[in-house]
Amino acid sequence: MNGSSILRFARLIGAALITGLLAAPAHAELHVDITQGVVQPIPIAIPDFIGTAPQSAQIANVVRSDLSSSGLFRPLDPKSFIEQVRDINSPNFNNWRVINAQALVTGQATLQPDGQLRVDFRLWDVFGGTEMDNRGITAAPESWRRIAHIIADRIYERITGEKGYFDSRVVFISESGPALKRRKRLAIMDQDGANPFFLTSGDYLVLTPRFDPTQQTIAYMSYVSGKPRVYLFNLETAKYEVLGTFSNMTFSPRFSPDGNKVVMSLEQNGNSDIYVMDLRTRSSVRLTSDPSIDTSPSFSPDGTQITFESDRGGSQQIYVMNADGSNPHRISFGAGKNGTPVWSPRGDLIAFTKQAGGTFRIGVMHPDGSGEHLLTDGWADEGPTWAPNGRVLMFTRGGRGGLGAQIWSVDITGRNERHVLSNASDPAWSPLIQQ
Amino acid sequence: MSNARSLTRNRISSATGAGAARSPFGVIGAVSLHVLIVASALFTWTQRFEIPEPSDVVPVELVTVGAKTNIAPTVREMPKKVDTEEPKQDIQPPPQPEEKAEPAPSEPIIQKKPPPALPKPRTPEPQKKRTAEDEFNNILGTLTAPQKASPNAKVAPRTTKGIGSMNAATADLEAYLKSLMYQCWSPPAAAPHPEKLIVDVRVFLNPDGSVARPPQLLADSSDPFVRAAGETAIRAIYVCAPYKLPADRYADWREITMRFDPRDAAGIQ
């Protein structure tokens, strides 16, 4: 390379550099990529509702309790409030900013001349000083708890983007009496444990209750006359019927998302297979025919697939197949046994019980088996059931040292584990109650 | 290259004995001439190619620290965000950066009063003036702590003048804002399809670091999940305000676009 070529090369580089500099904007906007944060509950102020109705304060109390139980909200202590709400439409936001509230709920409950209870609420963005949501609800005064749950659901949905789950119920098995002579009765309660009552007398053992998506019916297994069968219980009429005329034991029922079918296990000569029954025609179709125990079926929310547990591979594991029984394939691998799969109403996860190292724990995984994630760290946690929004799970936690079973709940992130009810097991969460 | 050629030529000439006929001064002169030529060529070469790379303008090391390392573990160790002194909820009234230092025990009156000329309980004026930049530099210093000895920490401000556009010049601002938002942002936890919840928010700041006007969500807010994700970002922007950024570089941070990406921020994947 001689001197002139070096010079030419240097000029070329210089020209390129100058062109590059000229092409750059004189002043570009600063961009910052935020990829890390800390999940914290949002501080929300919910002062007692104003108005003449005697339930005003109680309604706000239930709303606070619902939101707090989700773990995504932190209702501020009313003692910290420096403003007393007199008009639900014109809060002074400075008074709420100063106590670090990020959202504010104002509400009013009044008894109408016709005896109905009218409740109005407003949800405010404290930083922006703008209204985020509002609604008025009229109902019988004795339904004040449901009104509170509906308001909590609205707030939850507006702030998280996700449907709420507070206006829902849970069926479960109530357990009483000594361990060797335990009485198990079908019972139902609001999701927060309020308003519990028994659906069966306790004369017969009942197990695995499951809610129909239309809410009027519950499927469960009972040992009436010593023979384990799947029954349907109508909540409105309080009547029950045996599902199908199978001569053998049927168990582990679960409704299809449209409520028109029940998928369950049928046992014959020590071999359990999965059947689906159309509730309108009462005709049933066999979906699996493997010489192994296939049980705990659960539909995907779009009804096209079914997850179930089977020991066909040598140990109890989770499988997924099409709703007609085709293409069964294993999705759970790794250590231990996995069972009781339940497909999330959101569709993105399957909850299950993992048995490994002498413990039973609740976990979730994607329907393709990826992203396995254990949520609880108990020693006898089993039988998960999904909240209607697919965000929270309830499950049974075995009691230690002769203590009875308990119902607990946990968020799908594994946070916010909470005790719901003692001396109870086998919870099944309902969909949101129709309004 | 010319060096190699001259060496070859010497070897050939001595092998053939051609050099023996010449005077020793000629050989020495030729060798030294070659050395001179080679040296001057090398000197010219390096100088020519140094010009386009002004090493004092592009602080390579600092860029790497700011943009790539990001420092999640270091961030946790940072001293708690400096906001404790500021009310951080006042957004609309733009100035008043140092109004009211401590949260009142319980009297609402303090908030209502338009603080006339209250005797300032602590921090005299001159010290306050330095705090914004000091804190910024302190936090930045903590972020780059492992490279404490590096002179690049000082180079950063000068690069603003050197290049004038956004890249190396604002790496320190980016690093600082990232570390702040880590503490202020509560990402949408375990929402479905987090890859669809990446939102851009435009932030408008006053010279005192307070939020000048409501942050603007640059996303389709008709989707309730996207809207909720955007609102987590906007809340974080308010929670972090006022921002202690160097006043002499206001032009750099007057408007900021922040991208909030919740994919790895929280929840299950």
XYZ file of C-alpha atoms in Angstrom:
704
model
C 0.000 0.000 0.000
C 1.640 3.245 -1.021
C 1.175 6.712 0.470
C -1.580 7.817 -1.884
C -3.692 4.735 -1.290
C -3.302 5.197 2.460
C -4.425 8.763 2.059
C -7.407 7.708 -0.026
C -8.357 5.114 2.567
C -8.120 7.642 5.376
C -10.269 10.092 3.429
C -12.844 7.413 2.856
C -13.018 6.620 6.574
C -13.220 10.309 7.429
C -16.013 10.883 4.937
C -17.953 7.939 6.279
C -17.553 9.195 9.810
C -18.697 12.712 8.920
C -21.678 11.345 7.005
C -22.601 9.257 10.019
C -22.412 12.199 12.341
C -24.502 14.379 10.051
C -27.096 11.677 9.689
C -27.570 11.432 13.451
C -30.423 13.559 14.774
C -29.467 16.818 16.342
C -31.457 15.961 19.478
C -33.145 12.615 19.996
C -35.553 11.793 22.810
C -34.219 9.815 25.723
C -35.424 6.193 25.696
C -35.300 3.991 28.736
C -36.178 0.283 28.781
C -37.621 -0.840 32.085
C -37.570 -4.601 32.443
C -37.481 -5.051 36.188
C -39.883 -4.077 38.915
C -41.148 -5.241 42.249
C -44.676 -6.583 42.469
C -46.400 -4.742 45.239
C -50.067 -4.424 46.134
C -51.547 -1.129 45.058
C -52.386 1.157 47.998
C -56.099 1.906 47.757
C -58.275 4.047 50.026
C -61.809 2.767 50.577
C -63.551 4.966 53.135
C -66.848 3.779 54.581
C -69.671 4.421 52.181
C -71.903 7.356 52.993
C -75.695 7.306 52.845
C -78.609 6.380 54.982
C -78.527 2.613 54.583
C -77.371 0.797 57.719
C -75.122 -1.446 55.612
C -73.001 1.480 54.340
C -69.966 0.759 56.484
C -70.265 -3.030 56.137
C -70.271 -2.840 52.351
C -67.002 -0.912 52.342
C -65.629 -3.421 54.801
C -66.363 -6.368 52.516
C -64.900 -4.527 49.512
C -61.727 -3.878 51.500
C -61.575 -7.489 52.618
C -62.099 -8.882 49.100
C -59.444 -6.688 47.519
C -56.992 -7.310 50.310
C -57.461 -11.084 50.059
C -56.372 -10.979 46.412
C -52.906 -9.819 47.433
C -52.941 -7.270 44.612
C -54.401 -4.427 46.687
C -53.447 -2.905 49.997
C -56.475 -1.137 51.467
C -55.219 1.697 53.636
C -56.250 1.928 57.253
C -59.277 4.245 57.452
C -57.653 5.802 60.508
C -55.037 7.324 58.222
C -57.614 9.199 56.153
C -57.533 12.965 56.515
C -60.603 13.617 54.433
C -64.104 12.640 55.382
C -66.096 11.909 52.268
C -69.228 14.041 52.048
C -69.817 13.865 48.331
C -68.812 10.761 46.379
C -68.339 12.834 43.210
C -65.747 15.371 44.287
C -62.903 14.052 46.387
C -59.976 16.343 47.131
C -57.161 14.322 45.598
C -54.443 16.142 47.510
C -55.874 14.688 50.699
C -55.481 11.177 49.282
C -52.088 11.739 47.661
C -50.665 12.849 50.955
C -51.465 9.468 52.517
C -49.932 7.726 49.481
C -53.172 6.305 48.155
C -52.921 5.482 44.470
C -56.596 4.643 44.001
C -59.682 5.792 45.848
C -63.184 4.344 46.098
C -66.066 6.522 47.192
C -69.526 5.078 47.645
C -72.984 5.735 48.869
C -75.728 3.342 50.016
C -79.313 4.434 50.442
C -82.574 2.684 51.057
C -85.073 3.476 48.326
C -88.734 4.245 49.035
C -89.623 0.784 47.690
C -87.347 -0.833 50.290
C -84.577 -1.701 47.833
C -80.969 -0.962 48.602
C -79.257 1.360 46.113
C -75.449 1.448 46.141
C -73.341 3.767 43.948
C -69.582 3.795 43.810
C -66.807 5.708 42.055
C -63.255 4.491 41.471
C -60.673 7.270 41.181
C -57.125 7.483 39.921
C -55.540 9.571 42.655
C -52.426 10.606 40.706
C -54.299 11.703 37.623
C -57.312 12.969 39.554
C -59.662 11.212 37.144
C -62.583 8.819 37.480
C -61.767 5.283 36.372
C -65.119 3.595 36.867
C -68.549 4.000 38.440
C -71.669 1.965 38.856
C -75.017 1.942 40.605
C -76.514 -1.332 41.846
C -79.978 -1.888 43.235
C -80.902 -5.068 45.105
C -82.725 -6.393 48.139
C -81.047 -5.128 51.335
C -80.176 -8.667 52.431
C -78.016 -9.013 49.308
C -75.639 -6.334 50.516
C -72.721 -8.756 50.633
C -73.208 -9.683 46.999
C -73.360 -5.992 46.100
C -70.049 -5.521 47.877
C -68.528 -8.485 45.994
C -69.767 -7.091 42.672
C -68.191 -3.711 43.445
C -64.929 -5.403 44.429
C -64.986 -7.355 41.159
C -65.432 -4.118 39.173
C -62.525 -2.456 40.947
C -60.333 -5.528 40.509
C -61.150 -5.769 36.821
C -60.645 -2.080 36.110
C -57.250 -1.962 37.785
C -55.802 -5.340 36.768
C -57.537 -5.791 33.428
C -58.637 -9.231 34.574
C -62.139 -10.351 35.578
C -62.714 -10.534 39.290
C -63.745 -13.606 41.267
C -65.258 -12.259 44.459
C -68.906 -12.775 43.522
C -68.564 -16.543 43.460
C -69.118 -19.537 45.702
C -67.273 -22.676 46.656
C -68.698 -26.146 47.311
C -66.668 -28.291 49.614
C -66.776 -31.266 51.921
C -67.402 -30.294 55.512
C -65.717 -32.675 57.911
C -66.756 -33.194 61.497
C -66.417 -35.818 64.216
C -63.442 -37.973 65.264
C -60.871 -39.063 62.702
C -62.094 -42.659 62.605
C -65.735 -41.745 62.313
C -65.601 -38.578 60.305
C -68.833 -37.184 58.978
C -68.506 -35.715 55.490
C -71.204 -33.443 54.217
C -71.531 -31.490 51.025
C -71.582 -27.776 51.842
C -71.404 -24.451 50.067
C -70.149 -21.000 51.030
C -69.287 -17.628 49.490
C -65.695 -17.523 48.255
C -64.715 -15.514 51.323
C -66.133 -18.142 53.681
C -69.351 -16.286 54.470
C -72.835 -17.815 54.341
C -71.895 -21.489 54.673
C -74.644 -24.101 54.673
C -74.938 -27.849 54.212
C -76.354 -29.445 51.088
C -76.424 -33.045 52.298
C -77.181 -34.579 55.663
C -73.997 -36.542 56.130
C -75.664 -39.946 56.098
C -73.562 -40.919 53.098
C -69.967 -40.215 52.300
C -69.557 -37.556 49.607
C -66.414 -36.743 47.640
C -65.120 -34.637 44.728
C -67.894 -32.083 44.251
C -67.657 -30.095 41.004
C -69.571 -27.043 39.864
C -71.567 -26.885 36.676
C -70.619 -23.705 34.789
C -74.273 -22.773 34.764
C -74.209 -22.907 38.553
C -77.449 -24.633 39.283
C -75.967 -28.095 39.427
C -73.171 -29.790 41.270
C -71.707 -33.156 40.326
C -70.143 -35.249 43.058
C -69.412 -38.817 44.055
C -71.342 -40.401 46.875
C -71.577 -43.817 48.490
C -75.336 -44.028 48.701
C -76.228 -47.686 49.390
C -72.543 -48.448 49.627
C -72.020 -48.084 45.911
C -69.841 -45.206 44.744
C -71.578 -43.300 41.970
C -71.576 -39.869 40.417
C -74.589 -37.788 41.374
C -76.005 -34.513 40.184
C -77.382 -32.101 42.765
C -79.616 -29.232 41.723
C -79.018 -26.229 43.954
C -82.356 -24.629 43.139
C -84.554 -27.646 43.721
C -82.288 -29.411 46.258
C -82.878 -32.674 44.365
C -80.237 -35.168 43.287
C -80.037 -37.965 40.741
C -77.553 -40.678 39.807
C -75.699 -39.900 36.641
C -76.118 -42.745 34.184
C -76.915 -46.387 34.703
C -73.445 -47.773 34.941
C -73.184 -51.010 36.838
C -69.737 -50.165 38.084
C -68.169 -47.474 40.161
C -68.076 -43.995 38.626
C -66.028 -41.191 40.083
C -64.076 -38.014 39.475
C -66.717 -36.134 37.497
C -66.194 -32.750 35.877
C -68.420 -30.633 33.636
C -67.563 -29.471 30.143
C -67.241 -25.686 29.766
C -70.709 -25.410 28.216
C -72.232 -27.509 31.006
C -73.718 -29.992 28.530
C -71.389 -32.880 29.261
C -69.780 -34.578 32.212
C -66.455 -36.332 31.846
C -65.649 -38.941 34.530
C -63.938 -42.208 35.330
C -65.570 -45.618 35.208
C -63.962 -48.550 36.947
C -64.188 -52.066 35.556
C -62.195 -55.003 36.924
C -59.540 -52.801 38.417
C -59.129 -50.777 35.265
C -60.367 -47.181 35.158
C -61.075 -45.402 31.922
C -62.471 -42.030 31.031
C -65.953 -41.579 29.666
C -67.874 -38.520 28.609
C -71.645 -38.329 29.007
C -73.906 -35.931 27.167
C -76.349 -34.651 29.767
C -79.048 -33.941 27.200
C -79.122 -37.400 25.630
C -77.537 -39.286 28.567
C -75.431 -41.192 26.078
C -71.836 -41.830 26.973
C -68.662 -42.382 24.969
C -65.495 -44.092 26.139
C -62.438 -41.897 25.592
C -59.549 -44.029 26.882
C -59.009 -47.776 26.709
C -55.624 -48.277 28.221
C -55.043 -51.101 30.713
C -54.110 -48.610 33.392
C -55.783 -46.185 35.748
C -56.982 -43.139 33.798
C -58.773 -40.619 35.970
C -59.228 -36.965 37.039
C -60.265 -35.660 33.616
C -60.683 -31.925 33.089
C -61.735 -30.067 29.935
C -59.784 -27.178 28.436
C -61.888 -23.979 28.526
C -62.528 -24.171 24.778
C -63.744 -27.755 25.181
C -61.384 -29.176 22.540
C -59.003 -31.014 24.854
C -59.015 -32.969 28.099
C -56.223 -33.330 30.610
C -56.177 -36.392 32.859
C -53.890 -38.479 35.002
C -52.731 -41.961 34.130
C -50.162 -44.482 35.284
C -49.821 -45.980 31.806
C -46.177 -44.937 31.677
C -45.322 -46.704 34.938
C -46.113 -43.908 37.374
C -48.924 -41.452 37.871
C -48.445 -38.607 35.390
C -50.436 -35.955 33.564
C -51.619 -36.390 29.994
C -53.541 -34.326 27.461
C -55.764 -35.713 24.706
C -58.271 -34.343 22.259
C -61.852 -34.208 23.473
C -62.691 -37.264 21.346
C -59.955 -39.299 23.029
C -57.429 -39.077 20.200
C -53.753 -38.136 20.512
C -53.139 -38.764 24.217
C -49.670 -37.571 25.177
C -47.822 -37.142 28.407
C -46.998 -33.595 29.506
C -45.536 -34.027 33.011
C -41.988 -35.222 33.394
C -39.399 -34.801 36.086
C -39.242 -36.142 39.587
C -42.164 -37.638 41.472
C -45.756 -38.364 40.580
C -48.189 -35.798 39.241
C -51.948 -35.990 39.389
C -55.343 -34.260 39.740
C -54.805 -31.932 36.766
C -57.291 -29.081 36.369
C -57.307 -26.828 33.350
C -57.393 -23.106 34.128
C -60.465 -21.158 32.981
C -57.958 -18.806 31.366
C -56.561 -21.712 29.370
C -52.908 -20.945 29.894
C -52.133 -23.263 32.802
C -52.921 -26.666 34.252
C -52.859 -26.941 38.034
C -51.888 -30.277 39.568
C -50.731 -32.079 42.685
C -47.111 -33.170 42.768
C -46.101 -36.045 44.989
C -42.366 -36.150 45.594
C -40.052 -36.592 48.539
C -42.893 -37.625 50.803
C -44.824 -34.388 50.284
C -47.814 -33.328 48.240
C -47.641 -29.860 46.745
C -49.696 -27.747 44.362
C -48.112 -26.684 41.086
C -48.967 -25.269 37.679
C -47.592 -25.904 34.215
C -48.442 -24.865 30.693
C -50.619 -27.266 28.696
C -47.548 -28.371 26.746
C -45.824 -29.331 29.997
C -43.424 -26.400 30.045
C -42.951 -23.884 32.849
C -43.652 -26.215 35.765
C -43.858 -24.123 38.881
C -44.670 -25.307 42.406
C -46.857 -22.887 44.325
C -47.093 -24.347 47.812
C -44.651 -25.768 50.259
C -46.941 -27.781 52.500
C -46.538 -31.475 53.125
C -50.078 -32.540 52.226
C -51.529 -30.057 49.726
C -53.744 -31.527 47.049
C -56.810 -31.191 44.863
C -56.517 -27.690 43.336
C -59.534 -25.799 42.007
C -59.458 -22.606 39.982
C -61.097 -19.281 40.734
C -63.291 -18.247 37.796
C -60.649 -15.830 36.527
C -57.837 -18.395 36.536
C -55.764 -16.294 38.855
C -56.198 -17.956 42.258
C -56.352 -21.581 43.394
C -57.954 -23.219 46.398
C -56.787 -26.589 47.627
C -56.980 -29.000 50.548
C -54.213 -28.935 53.118
C -54.003 -32.023 55.283
C -53.927 -31.341 58.975
C -50.947 -32.446 61.022
C -51.205 -34.254 64.305
C -54.837 -35.226 64.083
C -56.008 -31.795 63.048
C -58.714 -31.813 60.427
C -58.190 -30.908 56.803
C -58.257 -27.257 55.840
C -58.994 -25.241 52.730
C -56.323 -22.771 51.639
C -55.898 -20.475 48.681
C -52.831 -19.289 46.768
C -52.142 -16.946 43.870
C -50.700 -18.452 40.663
C -47.468 -16.624 41.353
C -47.129 -18.629 44.572
C -47.688 -15.536 46.666
C -50.494 -14.729 49.040
C -51.154 -18.131 50.564
C -54.189 -17.853 52.807
C -56.208 -20.042 55.113
C -59.860 -20.136 54.081
C -61.645 -22.731 56.228
C -60.882 -25.429 58.760
C -62.386 -28.932 58.948
C -63.117 -28.821 55.265
C -61.694 -30.399 52.119
C -62.182 -30.894 48.389
C -63.134 -27.334 47.408
C -64.640 -26.635 43.985
C -64.915 -23.042 42.882
C -68.007 -21.848 41.031
C -67.985 -19.505 38.065
C -69.011 -15.900 38.720
C -72.612 -15.747 39.809
C -74.905 -14.538 37.055
C -76.188 -11.024 37.696
C 5.229 -4.320 4.349
C 8.060 -2.084 3.174
C 10.027 -3.218 6.167
C 9.797 -6.830 5.098
C 10.727 -5.943 1.563
C 13.901 -4.113 2.638
C 14.935 -7.019 4.855
C 14.575 -9.396 1.939
C 16.582 -7.119 -0.274
C 19.413 -6.980 2.263
C 19.506 -10.719 2.577
C 19.691 -11.154 -1.187
C 22.401 -8.555 -1.626
C 24.629 -10.089 1.070
C 24.159 -13.558 -0.371
C 25.245 -12.476 -3.815
C 28.129 -10.453 -2.456
C 26.938 -7.376 -4.294
C 27.082 -5.296 -1.153
C 30.764 -5.967 -0.627
C 31.657 -3.798 -3.592
C 29.954 -0.781 -2.016
C 31.334 1.404 0.738
C 30.204 0.659 4.341
C 28.825 4.240 4.552
C 26.538 3.476 1.673
C 25.189 0.379 3.423
C 24.693 2.182 6.724
C 23.098 5.105 4.909
C 20.777 2.786 3.006
C 19.763 0.917 6.131
C 19.134 4.062 8.121
C 17.245 5.559 5.186
C 15.032 2.474 5.102
C 14.483 2.634 8.817
C 13.561 6.282 8.503
C 11.110 5.591 5.706
C 9.514 2.748 7.615
C 9.291 4.799 10.792
C 7.795 7.766 9.012
C 5.315 5.505 7.223
C 4.261 3.957 10.498
C 3.985 7.333 12.119
C 1.855 8.669 9.290
C -0.305 5.579 9.339
C -1.176 5.720 12.996
C -1.779 9.434 12.992
C -4.043 9.284 9.979
C -6.218 6.665 11.557
C -6.404 8.127 14.962
C -8.243 11.193 13.844
C -11.635 9.646 13.186
C -11.686 7.931 16.605
C -11.622 10.629 19.237
C -11.067 8.498 22.253
C -12.022 11.218 24.654
C -15.482 11.532 23.112
C -16.784 7.993 23.175
C -16.498 6.451 26.627
C -16.746 2.895 25.548
C -16.574 1.460 29.001
C -19.343 3.609 30.395
C -21.677 2.742 27.551
C -21.176 -0.893 28.258
C -21.900 -0.422 31.918
C -25.004 1.599 31.404
C -26.661 -0.208 28.585
C -25.678 -3.808 28.940
C -24.836 -4.862 32.462
C -27.872 -3.694 34.038
C -26.977 -4.488 37.284
C -29.984 -6.075 38.828
C -28.047 -7.331 41.811
C -26.292 -4.055 42.338
C -29.514 -2.172 42.229
C -30.870 -4.023 45.173
C -27.990 -2.952 47.241
C -28.525 0.680 46.470
C -29.361 3.004 49.259
C -33.121 3.437 49.333
C -34.393 5.933 46.838
C -33.805 9.453 47.856
C -37.413 10.434 47.751
C -37.906 10.255 51.451
C -37.402 13.931 51.754
C -39.871 14.894 49.104
C -43.609 14.581 49.233
C -43.555 12.820 45.830
C -47.270 13.043 45.458
C -47.464 16.592 44.295
C -47.596 16.544 40.599
C -49.580 19.442 39.322
C -47.919 22.431 40.914
C -44.738 22.339 38.869
C -42.058 24.116 40.905
C -41.589 23.827 44.678
C -39.053 21.090 44.623
C -38.213 21.407 48.240
C -41.547 22.221 49.723
C -42.209 20.363 52.944
C -39.697 17.818 53.898
C -41.265 15.528 56.406
C -44.658 13.860 56.430
C -46.850 15.539 58.974
C -47.770 13.379 61.919
C -51.466 13.730 61.511
C -52.436 17.320 60.868
C -53.952 17.919 57.511
C -53.219 21.598 57.954
C -49.663 21.292 56.793
C -50.760 20.097 53.425
C -53.377 22.812 53.085
C -51.065 25.657 54.050
C -49.382 27.186 51.075
C -46.011 27.122 52.899
C -45.215 30.824 53.086
C -41.809 31.285 54.612
C -41.552 28.501 57.078
C -38.227 28.292 58.788
C -36.509 25.432 57.116
C -35.820 22.885 59.768
C -32.772 21.386 58.131
C -30.669 21.451 55.013
C -29.599 25.000 54.345
C -29.991 26.366 50.820
C -26.520 25.924 49.404
C -26.430 22.259 50.346
C -29.832 21.634 48.812
C -28.696 23.049 45.550
C -26.158 20.352 45.202
C -28.345 17.465 46.245
C -30.046 16.680 42.947
C -26.846 16.205 41.078
C -25.056 14.763 44.035
C -27.729 12.177 44.493
C -27.784 11.432 40.826
C -24.039 10.996 40.799
C -24.112 9.063 44.037
C -26.634 6.611 42.717
C -24.863 6.410 39.420
C -21.648 5.864 41.303
C -23.238 2.998 43.172
C -24.477 1.521 39.951
C -21.007 1.561 38.498
C -19.357 0.654 41.770
C -17.383 -2.302 40.462
C -15.616 0.022 38.027
C -15.026 2.624 40.668
C -11.442 3.219 39.639
C -12.347 3.785 36.037
C -11.884 7.345 34.886
C -14.989 6.964 32.764
C -17.169 8.005 35.628
C -15.885 11.486 35.102
C -15.890 11.328 31.366
C -19.646 11.004 31.097
C -20.621 14.682 31.397
C -18.063 15.695 28.823
C -19.436 13.325 26.269
C -22.616 15.372 26.127
C -20.691 18.161 24.560
C -18.655 15.860 22.408
C -21.399 14.040 20.573
C -24.603 15.856 21.361
C -27.034 13.111 20.481
C -28.510 10.298 22.530
C -26.365 7.294 23.081
C -23.219 7.395 25.117
C -24.203 10.801 26.350
C -27.333 9.576 28.077
C -26.197 6.161 29.207
C -25.796 7.465 32.722
C -29.311 8.940 32.702
C -30.716 5.657 31.448
C -28.943 3.665 34.095
C -30.147 6.017 36.792
C -33.765 5.974 35.601
C -33.745 2.204 35.284
C -32.598 1.839 38.842
C -35.269 4.235 40.036
C -38.082 2.569 38.154
C -37.051 -0.803 39.504
C -38.138 0.461 42.897
C -41.266 2.274 41.747
C -42.767 -0.062 39.156
C -45.131 -2.797 40.252
C -45.444 -4.810 37.034
C -48.649 -6.621 36.070
C -48.015 -9.915 37.809
C -48.819 -13.154 36.024
C -51.096 -11.495 33.499
C -51.834 -13.661 30.458
C -49.638 -13.025 27.415
C -47.156 -10.641 29.021
C -45.461 -10.279 25.627
C -48.473 -8.236 24.541
C -48.220 -5.937 27.536
C -45.029 -4.099 26.604
C -46.017 -0.445 26.687
C -44.280 2.815 25.837
C -45.076 5.834 27.953
C -43.954 9.370 27.161
C -42.953 11.303 30.249
C -42.811 15.098 30.420
C -40.724 16.573 33.215
C -40.298 20.036 34.654
C -36.801 21.420 35.266
C -37.215 20.570 38.955
C -37.817 16.928 38.065
C -41.541 16.912 38.780
C -44.032 15.513 36.283
C -45.013 18.408 33.989
C -48.167 16.845 32.593
C -49.869 13.464 32.643
C -47.690 10.789 31.079
C -48.907 9.676 27.705
C -49.560 5.984 27.061
C -48.398 5.115 23.552
C -50.448 1.941 23.232
C -53.913 0.730 22.363
C -55.753 1.332 25.592
C -58.954 -0.309 24.396
C -57.562 -3.662 25.512
C -58.208 -3.813 29.268
C -54.972 -5.712 29.921
C -52.871 -3.240 27.938
C -54.615 -0.331 29.607
C -53.977 -1.841 33.036
C -50.335 -2.506 32.137
C -49.981 1.102 30.964
C -51.479 2.336 34.193
C -48.955 0.405 36.248
C -46.282 2.266 34.284
C -47.914 5.649 34.763
C -48.314 5.050 38.485
C -44.627 4.149 38.671
C -43.710 7.412 36.960
C -45.676 9.385 39.539
C -44.388 7.345 42.458
C -40.779 7.992 41.441
C -41.252 11.758 40.946
C -39.648 14.166 41.444
C -36.575 12.962 39.555
C -33.183 14.132 40.748
C -31.503 14.690 37.424
C -28.684 17.070 36.545
C -30.221 20.471 35.853
C -27.635 21.439 33.260
C -28.768 18.535 31.113
C -32.477 19.299 31.225
C -32.622 19.209 27.421
C -31.705 15.535 27.581
C -34.416 14.498 30.002
C -37.219 17.005 29.472
C -39.066 14.348 27.481
C -38.406 10.680 28.039
C -39.942 7.630 26.432
C -39.979 4.750 28.853
C -40.675 1.226 27.680
C -42.095 -1.048 30.364
C -41.590 -4.692 29.552
C -43.237 -7.059 32.057
C -42.107 -10.325 30.450
C -39.334 -11.024 32.897
C -40.370 -8.464 35.447
C -42.672 -10.590 37.530
C -44.837 -13.615 37.815
C -44.527 -16.955 36.161
C -43.247 -17.284 32.635
